[in-house]
GROMACS .gro file of C-alpha atoms in nm:
model
  102
    1MET     CA    1   1.848  -4.969  -1.406
    2ALA     CA    2   1.593  -5.007  -1.127
    3LYS     CA    3   1.308  -4.761  -1.103
    4VAL     CA    4   1.313  -4.567  -0.777
    5ARG     CA    5   0.972  -4.549  -0.612
    6VAL     CA    6   0.898  -4.275  -0.366
    7PRO     CA    7   0.683  -4.401  -0.077
    8GLY     CA    8   0.328  -4.273  -0.065
    9ALA     CA    9   0.397  -4.145   0.286
   10VAL     CA   10   0.661  -3.906   0.154
   11ILE     CA   11   0.441  -3.787  -0.132
   12ALA     CA   12   0.137  -3.730   0.090
   13ALA     CA   13   0.325  -3.551   0.368
   14GLY     CA   14   0.507  -3.342   0.109
   15GLY     CA   15   0.177  -3.250  -0.054
   16LEU     CA   16   0.022  -3.133   0.271
   17VAL     CA   17   0.326  -2.934   0.382
   18GLY     CA   18   0.411  -2.813   0.032
   19GLY     CA   19   0.054  -2.714  -0.050
   20TYR     CA   20   0.028  -2.505   0.263
   21GLY     CA   21   0.371  -2.352   0.209
   22VAL     CA   22   0.297  -2.256  -0.150
   23ALA     CA   23  -0.040  -2.105  -0.054
   24ARG     CA   24   0.113  -1.909   0.232
   25TRP     CA   25   0.424  -1.780   0.054
   26THR     CA   26   0.258  -1.694  -0.278
   27LYS     CA   27  -0.065  -1.572  -0.116
   28LYS     CA   28  -0.245  -1.771  -0.386
   29ARG     CA   29  -0.462  -2.038  -0.225
   30PRO     CA   30  -0.555  -2.200  -0.558
   31LEU     CA   31  -0.187  -2.259  -0.632
   32GLY     CA   32  -0.145  -2.430  -0.294
   33GLY     CA   33  -0.457  -2.632  -0.370
   34ALA     CA   34  -0.305  -2.744  -0.699
   35VAL     CA   35   0.008  -2.867  -0.519
   36LEU     CA   36  -0.212  -3.048  -0.268
   37ALA     CA   37  -0.421  -3.209  -0.544
   38VAL     CA   38  -0.128  -3.320  -0.761
   39ALA     CA   39   0.052  -3.473  -0.463
   40GLY     CA   40  -0.270  -3.640  -0.348
   41ALA     CA   41  -0.322  -3.796  -0.690
   42ALA     CA   42   0.040  -3.916  -0.703
   43ALA     CA   43   0.016  -4.061  -0.353
   44ALA     CA   44  -0.313  -4.235  -0.438
   45ARG     CA   45  -0.156  -4.394  -0.744
   46GLU     CA   46   0.137  -4.517  -0.535
   47TRP     CA   47  -0.098  -4.651  -0.265
   48GLN     CA   48  -0.304  -4.833  -0.528
   49GLN     CA   49   0.005  -4.996  -0.677
   50ARG     CA   50   0.142  -5.100  -0.338
   51ALA     CA   51  -0.171  -5.200  -0.144
   52GLY     CA   52  -0.471  -5.210  -0.379
   53GLY     CA   53  -0.782  -5.005  -0.438
   54LYS     CA   54  -0.947  -5.030  -0.096
   55ALA     CA   55  -0.633  -4.919   0.084
   56ALA     CA   56  -0.578  -4.638  -0.167
   57GLY     CA   57  -0.936  -4.521  -0.118
   58ALA     CA   58  -0.906  -4.522   0.260
   59LEU     CA   59  -0.574  -4.339   0.254
   60THR     CA   60  -0.709  -4.082   0.009
   61VAL     CA   61  -1.000  -4.016   0.246
   62ALA     CA   62  -0.746  -3.978   0.529
   63TYR     CA   63  -0.544  -3.731   0.317
   64VAL     CA   64  -0.850  -3.515   0.245
   65ALA     CA   65  -0.966  -3.539   0.607
   66ALA     CA   66  -0.619  -3.433   0.724
   67PHE     CA   67  -0.633  -3.126   0.501
   68ALA     CA   68  -0.980  -3.035   0.627
   69GLY     CA   69  -0.892  -3.112   0.988
   70SER     CA   70  -0.578  -2.901   0.981
   71HIS     CA   71  -0.788  -2.585   0.963
   72PRO     CA   72  -0.969  -2.613   1.298
   73LEU     CA   73  -0.659  -2.763   1.456
   74ALA     CA   74  -0.458  -2.458   1.345
   75LYS     CA   75  -0.683  -2.236   1.556
   76LYS     CA   76  -0.571  -2.431   1.863
   77VAL     CA   77  -0.201  -2.500   1.799
   78GLY     CA   78  -0.101  -2.269   1.514
   79ALA     CA   79  -0.080  -2.318   1.139
   80TRP     CA   80   0.259  -2.485   1.096
   81PRO     CA   81   0.225  -2.721   1.394
   82SER     CA   82  -0.115  -2.823   1.262
   83VAL     CA   83   0.014  -2.889   0.910
   84PHE     CA   84   0.313  -3.085   1.035
   85GLY     CA   85   0.091  -3.283   1.272
   86VAL     CA   86  -0.161  -3.391   1.010
   87ALA     CA   87   0.116  -3.459   0.757
   88GLY     CA   88   0.283  -3.686   1.011
   89ALA     CA   89  -0.043  -3.864   1.084
   90VAL     CA   90  -0.107  -3.930   0.714
   91ALA     CA   91   0.252  -4.043   0.661
   92LEU     CA   92   0.224  -4.286   0.951
   93ALA     CA   93  -0.106  -4.423   0.818
   94SER     CA   94   0.046  -4.458   0.472
   95TRP     CA   95   0.345  -4.645   0.606
   96ALA     CA   96   0.128  -4.876   0.814
   97VAL     CA   97  -0.119  -4.956   0.536
   98ALA     CA   98   0.088  -4.947   0.217
   99ASP     CA   99   0.454  -4.852   0.233
  100ARG     CA  100   0.588  -5.106   0.481
  101ARG     CA  101   0.482  -5.388   0.249
  102ASN     CA  102   0.767  -5.309   0.008
   0.00000   0.00000   0.00000
């Protein structure tokens, strides 16, 4: 049986959206942070396997920057649009750098 691999783009976007959703709905920011961190680690592992260490490092920096950048962006466009926007940007970067290779 073939092992199904979830693209890093899906994992990263899910981590950004899921982390925010968990933090918002539970009102426990550390729990949302845990979701964000676990998904980020899983995405980084997938990126490393698909595209190597340099690509994984760059995409991990993009993931963290997207999380940080979503906060000031949310003040301009709203929380959910900001989260979806940065999640889409990270997913697109992931696809371009790592996921489209397989």
